[in-house]
Coordinates of C-alpha atoms in Angstrom, one line a residue:
M1 CA 98.9 301.1 -27.4
R2 CA 98.7 297.4 -28.0
N3 CA 95.5 295.9 -29.4
I4 CA 94.7 292.6 -27.6
A5 CA 92.1 290.1 -28.7
L6 CA 90.6 287.8 -26.2
K7 CA 88.8 284.5 -26.8
L8 CA 86.4 283.8 -24.1
M9 CA 83.3 281.7 -23.1
Y10 CA 80.5 282.5 -20.7
V11 CA 77.3 281.2 -19.3
G12 CA 74.9 284.2 -19.6
T13 CA 72.3 283.2 -17.1
A14 CA 73.4 285.7 -14.4
Y15 CA 74.0 288.6 -16.8
H16 CA 72.0 291.2 -18.7
G17 CA 73.7 290.3 -22.0
W18 CA 77.2 291.4 -23.2
Q19 CA 76.7 295.1 -23.4
V20 CA 77.4 297.4 -20.4
Q21 CA 74.1 298.4 -18.8
K22 CA 73.3 301.3 -16.4
N23 CA 71.3 299.3 -13.9
A24 CA 72.2 295.6 -14.5
V25 CA 75.3 293.4 -14.5
S26 CA 76.7 292.6 -17.9
V27 CA 79.4 290.3 -19.2
A28 CA 81.4 293.3 -20.6
E29 CA 81.3 295.3 -17.4
T30 CA 82.5 292.2 -15.4
L31 CA 85.3 291.5 -17.8
E32 CA 86.4 295.1 -18.0
K33 CA 86.7 295.4 -14.2
A34 CA 88.8 292.3 -14.1
L35 CA 91.0 293.4 -17.0
S36 CA 91.6 296.9 -15.5
T37 CA 93.1 295.3 -12.3
V38 CA 95.5 293.3 -14.5
V39 CA 96.7 296.1 -16.8
C40 CA 96.4 298.8 -14.1
H41 CA 94.3 301.3 -16.1
P42 CA 90.6 301.5 -17.2
V43 CA 89.7 299.2 -20.0
K44 CA 86.9 299.4 -22.7
C45 CA 86.2 296.1 -24.5
T46 CA 84.7 295.8 -27.9
G47 CA 82.7 292.5 -28.3
A48 CA 81.8 290.4 -31.3
G49 CA 78.1 291.1 -30.8
R50 CA 75.4 292.1 -28.4
T51 CA 74.0 288.9 -26.9
D52 CA 70.7 289.2 -25.1
A53 CA 70.2 288.7 -21.4
G54 CA 70.5 285.1 -20.5
V55 CA 72.2 284.1 -23.7
H56 CA 75.4 282.1 -23.6
A57 CA 78.6 282.0 -25.6
E58 CA 80.7 278.9 -26.2
V59 CA 82.9 281.1 -28.3
Y60 CA 83.2 284.9 -28.1
I61 CA 85.9 287.4 -29.2
A62 CA 86.5 290.8 -27.6
N63 CA 89.4 293.2 -28.0
F64 CA 90.8 296.0 -25.9
R65 CA 93.7 298.4 -26.0
T66 CA 96.3 298.7 -23.3
S67 CA 99.6 300.4 -22.6
S68 CA 100.6 297.4 -20.3
A69 CA 103.5 295.3 -21.3
I70 CA 102.0 292.1 -19.8
P71 CA 102.7 289.1 -22.0
C72 CA 99.6 287.7 -23.8
D73 CA 100.2 284.2 -22.4
R74 CA 99.9 285.6 -18.9
I75 CA 96.6 287.5 -19.5
P76 CA 94.1 284.6 -19.3
L77 CA 95.4 283.2 -16.0
A78 CA 95.7 286.7 -14.5
V79 CA 92.2 287.7 -15.6
N80 CA 90.5 284.4 -14.7
T81 CA 91.5 284.7 -11.1
R82 CA 89.5 287.9 -11.0
L83 CA 86.5 286.7 -12.8
P84 CA 83.4 284.7 -11.6
D85 CA 83.4 281.0 -12.6
D86 CA 80.8 281.6 -15.4
I87 CA 83.2 283.7 -17.5
V88 CA 86.5 282.3 -18.7
V89 CA 89.1 283.9 -20.9
V90 CA 90.6 281.1 -23.0
S91 CA 93.4 282.8 -24.7
A92 CA 94.8 286.2 -25.7
R93 CA 96.8 287.5 -28.6
E94 CA 98.1 290.8 -29.9
V95 CA 96.4 291.7 -33.1
S96 CA 96.7 294.5 -35.7
E97 CA 95.7 298.1 -34.9
G98 CA 92.8 297.7 -37.3
F99 CA 91.3 294.6 -35.8
N100 CA 87.9 295.1 -34.2
A101 CA 85.9 292.2 -32.7
I102 CA 82.6 293.4 -34.2
G103 CA 83.7 295.4 -37.2
S104 CA 86.1 292.7 -38.5
C105 CA 83.5 289.9 -38.0
I106 CA 82.0 288.8 -41.3
R107 CA 79.9 285.9 -40.2
K108 CA 78.4 284.5 -37.0
E109 CA 76.8 281.3 -36.0
Y110 CA 74.3 280.8 -33.2
T111 CA 73.0 277.5 -31.9
Y112 CA 69.6 277.1 -30.3
R113 CA 69.0 274.0 -28.2
V114 CA 65.6 272.4 -27.5
F115 CA 65.2 269.6 -25.0
N116 CA 62.3 267.7 -26.5
S117 CA 61.0 265.2 -24.0
R118 CA 57.9 264.6 -21.9
I119 CA 60.0 264.9 -18.7
R120 CA 62.3 267.8 -18.2
N121 CA 66.0 267.5 -17.5
A122 CA 67.3 269.4 -14.5
F123 CA 70.7 269.8 -16.1
Y124 CA 69.3 271.7 -19.0
V125 CA 67.5 274.4 -16.9
D126 CA 68.5 277.7 -18.5
R127 CA 70.7 275.8 -21.0
A128 CA 68.0 274.4 -23.4
Y129 CA 64.3 275.2 -24.1
F130 CA 62.2 272.4 -22.5
Y131 CA 59.5 271.5 -25.1
P132 CA 57.4 268.5 -24.0
K133 CA 55.3 268.1 -27.2
H134 CA 57.1 265.8 -29.7
L135 CA 58.7 267.7 -32.5
D136 CA 59.3 266.4 -36.1
E137 CA 62.8 267.5 -36.9
G138 CA 62.1 266.9 -40.6
V139 CA 59.3 269.5 -40.6
M140 CA 61.6 271.8 -38.6
A141 CA 64.4 271.4 -41.2
D142 CA 62.0 272.2 -44.0
A143 CA 60.8 275.3 -42.2
A144 CA 64.3 276.4 -41.3
S145 CA 65.5 276.2 -44.9
R146 CA 63.0 278.9 -45.9
F147 CA 65.1 281.4 -44.0
V148 CA 68.3 280.7 -46.0
G149 CA 69.3 283.4 -48.5
T150 CA 69.2 287.2 -48.6
H151 CA 65.9 288.5 -47.3
D152 CA 64.3 291.3 -45.4
F153 CA 64.0 289.8 -41.9
A154 CA 61.7 292.5 -40.3
A155 CA 59.2 289.7 -39.5
V156 CA 61.6 288.1 -37.1
R157 CA 63.1 290.9 -35.1
A158 CA 62.1 292.7 -31.9
V159 CA 59.5 295.4 -32.7
G160 CA 60.8 298.9 -32.2
T161 CA 64.5 298.3 -32.7
D162 CA 66.2 300.9 -34.9
V163 CA 68.5 299.7 -37.6
K164 CA 69.6 301.0 -41.0
T165 CA 68.3 298.0 -42.8
T166 CA 66.6 294.7 -41.9
V167 CA 68.1 292.8 -44.9
R168 CA 70.5 290.1 -43.9
T169 CA 72.0 287.0 -45.6
V170 CA 71.5 283.6 -43.8
Y171 CA 74.0 281.1 -45.1
Y172 CA 72.5 278.1 -43.4
F173 CA 69.9 277.2 -40.8
D174 CA 70.3 273.5 -40.0
V175 CA 68.3 271.3 -37.7
A176 CA 69.6 268.1 -36.1
R177 CA 68.4 265.8 -33.4
S178 CA 70.5 263.7 -31.0
G179 CA 68.2 261.8 -28.7
D180 CA 66.0 264.3 -26.9
L181 CA 68.2 267.3 -27.8
I182 CA 67.5 269.2 -31.0
E183 CA 70.0 271.8 -32.2
L184 CA 69.2 274.6 -34.7
K185 CA 72.3 276.2 -36.1
A186 CA 72.0 279.6 -37.9
C187 CA 74.8 281.3 -39.7
A188 CA 74.5 284.8 -41.2
N189 CA 76.4 287.9 -42.0
G190 CA 74.6 289.6 -39.1
F191 CA 71.5 289.2 -37.0
L192 CA 68.8 291.6 -35.9
Y193 CA 67.8 291.9 -32.3
N194 CA 66.0 288.6 -31.2
M195 CA 66.2 287.4 -34.8
V196 CA 67.5 283.9 -34.1
R197 CA 65.0 283.3 -31.3
A198 CA 62.1 284.5 -33.5
M199 CA 63.3 282.3 -36.3
V200 CA 63.3 279.3 -34.0
G201 CA 59.9 280.2 -32.7
T202 CA 58.6 280.3 -36.2
V203 CA 60.1 276.9 -37.0
L204 CA 58.4 275.5 -33.8
Y205 CA 55.1 276.9 -35.0
A206 CA 55.6 275.0 -38.3
A207 CA 56.3 271.8 -36.4
E208 CA 53.1 272.3 -34.4
G209 CA 51.1 272.8 -37.6
K210 CA 50.3 276.4 -36.8
L211 CA 51.8 277.5 -40.1
T212 CA 53.3 275.7 -43.1
P213 CA 56.9 275.8 -44.1
D214 CA 55.8 277.1 -47.5
G215 CA 54.1 280.0 -45.7
I216 CA 57.3 281.3 -44.2
S217 CA 58.5 282.9 -47.4
G218 CA 55.2 285.0 -47.5
I219 CA 55.7 286.0 -43.9
L220 CA 59.1 287.3 -44.7
E221 CA 57.9 289.2 -47.8
R222 CA 55.1 290.9 -45.8
G223 CA 57.4 291.7 -42.9
S224 CA 54.7 290.8 -40.5
R225 CA 55.9 290.1 -37.0
T226 CA 52.5 289.0 -35.8
E227 CA 52.4 286.2 -38.4
A228 CA 55.7 284.7 -37.4
G229 CA 56.3 282.6 -34.4
P230 CA 57.0 283.8 -30.8
T231 CA 60.4 284.7 -29.5
V232 CA 61.6 281.6 -27.7
P233 CA 63.4 281.9 -24.3
P234 CA 67.1 283.1 -24.2
G235 CA 68.5 280.2 -22.2
G236 CA 68.7 277.9 -25.2
L237 CA 70.7 280.2 -27.3
Y238 CA 74.5 280.1 -27.7
M239 CA 77.0 282.0 -29.8
T240 CA 79.1 279.1 -31.3
K241 CA 81.2 280.3 -34.2
L242 CA 82.7 283.5 -35.6
W243 CA 84.5 284.3 -38.9
Y244 CA 86.9 287.1 -39.5
N245 CA 88.5 288.9 -42.4
E246 CA 91.9 288.6 -40.8
P247 CA 93.0 285.9 -38.4
A248 CA 92.6 286.7 -34.8
G249 CA 95.0 283.9 -34.0
L250 CA 92.7 282.7 -31.3
E251 CA 90.9 279.9 -33.0
T252 CA 91.0 276.3 -31.9
D253 CA 89.3 275.4 -35.2
P254 CA 90.7 277.7 -37.9
E255 CA 87.9 277.0 -40.3
A256 CA 85.4 278.4 -37.8
Y257 CA 87.2 281.8 -37.8
N258 CA 88.4 282.5 -41.3
E259 CA 87.1 282.5 -44.8

């Protein structure tokens, strides 16, 4: 069996996240159905992570196994003719037997976009969080920096999710403004369910003066979800970079995929 890694992108508005769901359409289910018609057998895809409903991916890696001899350079065109316009397979490559899109991934970057203007922009609907009250990106950057490092992130995860540990390492959480668009980029060795969206909500609370940047460290130490900010809407969130222990051979920017 060949192990094939796919690089893809998708707009998540119409989907209930990546993972296959019993009663909702997901990106994985849609991709697997398209792939199965190309390779002529059922396909199970392993994805780089479980994105929430409505979340997008500018970069996403998935792998699957197949007995088909179809050349890798033919896979994207063949699959894309069977996919809706909001999911695109960019490239495909045969990888080692041990490569696993999630298990081999050592770092991930998510970008959250906030459209900060008194008047909303129709082109950012479900693509950025419309926030009409002016935000001070300097305060936001100060607040975001408090999440950097190895911490227990129980205070910024969905309540009730079951994980072995809530400790993660955040390598950077940067804030930058370009006109009315503010981008918050978070990179970590892993993220808890809703973690990025809750971190962003907490940064927005700090910008509003509802808590101080200094207070974020205490919130993390106490693990109190009620003290942290709200979980912001999913439409502003994008998976934007992935790093792997071994090259997937799919990168357009090698630095973004490898240590």
